[in-house]
PDB file of C-alpha atoms and ligand atoms in Angstrom:
ATOM      1  CA  MET A   1      90.240   6.604 100.123  1.00 83.00           C
ATOM      2  CA  PRO A   2      91.822   6.938 104.038  1.00 86.00           C
ATOM      3  CA  GLN A   3      95.298   9.277 104.262  1.00 94.00           C
ATOM      4  CA  ARG A   4      98.358   6.631 104.232  1.00 96.00           C
ATOM      5  CA  GLN A   5     100.387   6.962 107.100  1.00 97.00           C
ATOM      6  CA  ARG A   6     103.253   7.046 104.459  1.00 97.00           C
ATOM      7  CA  TYR A   7     103.626   7.695 100.356  1.00 98.00           C
ATOM      8  CA  LEU A   8     106.641   6.443  98.489  1.00 98.00           C
ATOM      9  CA  PHE A   9     107.671   8.922  95.662  1.00 98.00           C
ATOM     10  CA  VAL A  10     109.584   6.493  92.868  1.00 98.00           C
ATOM     11  CA  CYS A  11     110.920   8.604  90.196  1.00 98.00           C
ATOM     12  CA  THR A  12     109.360   7.129  86.686  1.00 98.00           C
ATOM     13  CA  ASN A  13     111.146  10.397  84.561  1.00 98.00           C
ATOM     14  CA  ARG A  14     112.604   8.721  81.298  1.00 98.00           C
ATOM     15  CA  ARG A  15     115.761  10.974  79.333  1.00 97.00           C
ATOM     16  CA  SER A  16     116.603   9.368  75.853  1.00 96.00           C
ATOM     17  CA  ASP A  17     119.550   7.198  76.685  1.00 91.00           C
ATOM     18  CA  ASP A  18     122.031   9.477  74.937  1.00 93.00           C
ATOM     19  CA  ASP A  19     121.623  11.602  77.637  1.00 94.00           C
ATOM     20  CA  ALA A  20     124.784  11.951  80.314  1.00 92.00           C
ATOM     21  CA  LYS A  21     121.999  12.457  83.271  1.00 92.00           C
ATOM     22  CA  GLY A  22     120.116   9.135  83.274  1.00 94.00           C
ATOM     23  CA  SER A  23     117.433   8.480  84.156  1.00 97.00           C
ATOM     24  CA  CYS A  24     115.177   6.614  86.808  1.00 98.00           C
ATOM     25  CA  ALA A  25     113.356   5.255  84.323  1.00 98.00           C
ATOM     26  CA  ASN A  26     116.346   4.205  81.836  1.00 97.00           C
ATOM     27  CA  LYS A  27     117.868   1.855  85.126  1.00 97.00           C
ATOM     28  CA  GLY A  28     114.816   0.621  85.624  1.00 97.00           C
ATOM     29  CA  SER A  29     112.279   2.032  88.223  1.00 98.00           C
ATOM     30  CA  GLU A  30     108.547   1.815  86.057  1.00 98.00           C
ATOM     31  CA  LYS A  31     109.257  -2.168  87.430  1.00 98.00           C
ATOM     32  CA  VAL A  32     110.641  -0.580  91.105  1.00 98.00           C
ATOM     33  CA  ARG A  33     107.264   1.006  92.084  1.00 98.00           C
ATOM     34  CA  GLN A  34     105.193  -1.884  89.945  1.00 98.00           C
ATOM     35  CA  ALA A  35     107.044  -4.607  92.840  1.00 98.00           C
ATOM     36  CA  LEU A  36     106.702  -1.931  95.569  1.00 98.00           C
ATOM     37  CA  LYS A  37     102.821  -1.655  95.003  1.00 98.00           C
ATOM     38  CA  GLU A  38     102.932  -5.404  94.254  1.00 98.00           C
ATOM     39  CA  GLN A  39     104.588  -6.476  97.729  1.00 98.00           C
ATOM     40  CA  LEU A  40     103.128  -3.744  99.829  1.00 98.00           C
ATOM     41  CA  ALA A  41      99.619  -5.302  98.861  1.00 98.00           C
ATOM     42  CA  ALA A  42     100.228  -8.493  99.421  1.00 98.00           C
ATOM     43  CA  ARG A  43     101.321  -7.549 103.327  1.00 97.00           C
ATOM     44  CA  GLY A  44      98.742  -6.428 103.358  1.00 97.00           C
ATOM     45  CA  LEU A  45     100.357  -3.009 103.817  1.00 97.00           C
ATOM     46  CA  ALA A  46      98.748  -1.151 100.391  1.00 96.00           C
ATOM     47  CA  LYS A  47      95.453   0.458 102.618  1.00 95.00           C
ATOM     48  CA  ILE A  48      97.221   2.572 105.655  1.00 95.00           C
ATOM     49  CA  GLN A  49     100.367   2.245 105.787  1.00 96.00           C
ATOM     50  CA  ALA A  50     101.842   3.000 102.287  1.00 97.00           C
ATOM     51  CA  ARG A  51     101.296   3.897  99.176  1.00 98.00           C
ATOM     52  CA  ALA A  52     103.948   3.710  96.214  1.00 98.00           C
ATOM     53  CA  CYS A  53     103.247   6.507  93.307  1.00 98.00           C
ATOM     54  CA  THR A  54     104.977   7.781  91.012  1.00 98.00           C
ATOM     55  CA  SER A  55     106.862  10.885  90.414  1.00 98.00           C
ATOM     56  CA  SER A  56     108.309  12.897  88.550  1.00 98.00           C
ATOM     57  CA  CYS A  57     112.567  14.058  88.670  1.00 98.00           C
ATOM     58  CA  LEU A  58     113.247  14.363  91.434  1.00 97.00           C
ATOM     59  CA  ASP A  59     116.516  16.171  91.071  1.00 96.00           C
ATOM     60  CA  GLN A  60     118.499  12.563  92.577  1.00 96.00           C
ATOM     61  CA  CYS A  61     119.842  11.596  89.313  1.00 95.00           C
ATOM     62  CA  SER A  62     122.793  10.754  89.595  1.00 94.00           C
ATOM     63  CA  SER A  63     121.184   8.434  93.168  1.00 95.00           C
ATOM     64  CA  GLY A  64     118.714   7.549  91.121  1.00 93.00           C
ATOM     65  CA  ILE A  65     116.546   5.078  91.448  1.00 98.00           C
ATOM     66  CA  CYS A  66     114.993   7.316  94.066  1.00 98.00           C
ATOM     67  CA  ILE A  67     112.006   7.193  95.754  1.00 98.00           C
ATOM     68  CA  LEU A  68     111.554  10.204  98.415  1.00 98.00           C
ATOM     69  CA  VAL A  69     109.145   8.978 100.883  1.00 98.00           C
ATOM     70  CA  GLU A  70     107.541  11.366 102.997  1.00 98.00           C
ATOM     71  CA  PRO A  71     106.175  12.648 105.312  1.00 97.00           C
ATOM     72  CA  ASP A  72     109.386  11.065 106.741  1.00 97.00           C
ATOM     73  CA  HIS A  73     111.252  13.013 104.659  1.00 97.00           C
ATOM     74  CA  PHE A  74     114.453  11.155 102.808  1.00 98.00           C
ATOM     75  CA  PHE A  75     115.413   9.993 100.176  1.00 98.00           C
ATOM     76  CA  TYR A  76     116.024   6.143  99.346  1.00 98.00           C
ATOM     77  CA  GLY A  77     118.466   6.369  96.171  1.00 98.00           C
ATOM     78  CA  ARG A  78     120.371   3.773  94.518  1.00 98.00           C
ATOM     79  CA  VAL A  79     117.718   1.292  94.628  1.00 98.00           C
ATOM     80  CA  THR A  80     117.385  -2.009  92.383  1.00 98.00           C
ATOM     81  CA  LEU A  81     114.278  -4.484  92.538  1.00 98.00           C
ATOM     82  CA  ALA A  82     116.198  -6.744  95.172  1.00 98.00           C
ATOM     83  CA  ASP A  83     115.895  -3.687  97.593  1.00 98.00           C
ATOM     84  CA  VAL A  84     112.461  -3.566  97.223  1.00 98.00           C
ATOM     85  CA  PRO A  85     111.942  -6.927 100.587  1.00 98.00           C
ATOM     86  CA  ALA A  86     113.960  -5.077 102.494  1.00 98.00           C
ATOM     87  CA  ILE A  87     111.417  -0.993 101.987  1.00 98.00           C
ATOM     88  CA  VAL A  88     108.595  -3.538 102.028  1.00 98.00           C
ATOM     89  CA  GLU A  89     109.691  -4.761 105.828  1.00 98.00           C
ATOM     90  CA  ALA A  90     111.125  -1.433 106.897  1.00 97.00           C
ATOM     91  CA  ILE A  91     107.732   0.677 106.409  1.00 97.00           C
ATOM     92  CA  ALA A  92     106.338  -3.127 108.159  1.00 96.00           C
ATOM     93  CA  SER A  93     107.903  -2.772 111.638  1.00 96.00           C
ATOM     94  CA  GLY A  94     107.975   2.102 110.564  1.00 94.00           C
ATOM     95  CA  GLN A  95     111.805   2.184 110.197  1.00 96.00           C
ATOM     96  CA  ARG A  96     113.992   2.842 106.705  1.00 97.00           C
ATOM     97  CA  VAL A  97     116.440   0.952 105.480  1.00 98.00           C
ATOM     98  CA  GLU A  98     119.819   2.602 106.127  1.00 98.00           C
ATOM     99  CA  ARG A  99     122.448   1.857 103.345  1.00 98.00           C
ATOM    100  CA  LEU A 100     119.092   3.170 100.702  1.00 98.00           C
ATOM    101  CA  VAL A 101     119.569   6.533 102.942  1.00 98.00           C
ATOM    102  CA  LEU A 102     120.907   9.104 100.859  1.00 98.00           C
ATOM    103  CA  THR A 103     123.940  11.057 103.023  1.00 97.00           C
ATOM    104  CA  PRO A 104     124.066  14.787 102.488  1.00 95.00           C
ATOM    105  CA  GLU A 105     126.840  13.919 100.103  1.00 94.00           C
ATOM    106  CA  ASP A 106     124.268  13.037  97.893  1.00 94.00           C
ATOM    107  CA  LEU A 107     121.859  15.200  97.937  1.00 94.00           C
ATOM    108  CA  ALA A 108     125.042  17.725  96.613  1.00 91.00           C
ATOM    109  CA  ARG A 109     125.230  15.857  93.752  1.00 85.00           C
ATOM    110  CA  GLY A 110     122.170  15.445  92.465  1.00 76.00           C
TER     111      GLY A 110
HETATM  112  S1  LIG B 201     115.886  11.052  86.405  1.00 88.59           S
HETATM  113 FE1  LIG B 201     114.758  10.446  89.066  1.00 88.59          FE
HETATM  114  S2  LIG B 201     115.777  11.442  90.389  1.00 88.59           S
HETATM  115 FE2  LIG B 201     115.881  12.662  88.777  1.00 88.59          FE
END
């Protein structure tokens, strides 16, 4: 398979329900990753433009659901299922969804 232009690493780490740190999987990240995969494929973007992968904890738990976009090297945070079409559209147009991009302040919180 060809190397894609971008890889979307969706954190699917799961902690127990009573863990104060929370986790992306508990917030629904597995469904977000599945929707990304399906919508990238439906738009014909899955073979060359982008692949949606699962990831272990990206250490941005307080901003989950978290997605690391490489090689652009930025994080999307607080992603919901409703944001998936915008993320896919951004991939199609070579842009990013600025309202979801984690800020330096978000990153400092971890
Ligand atoms: S659990 Fe997803 S970033 Fe830590």
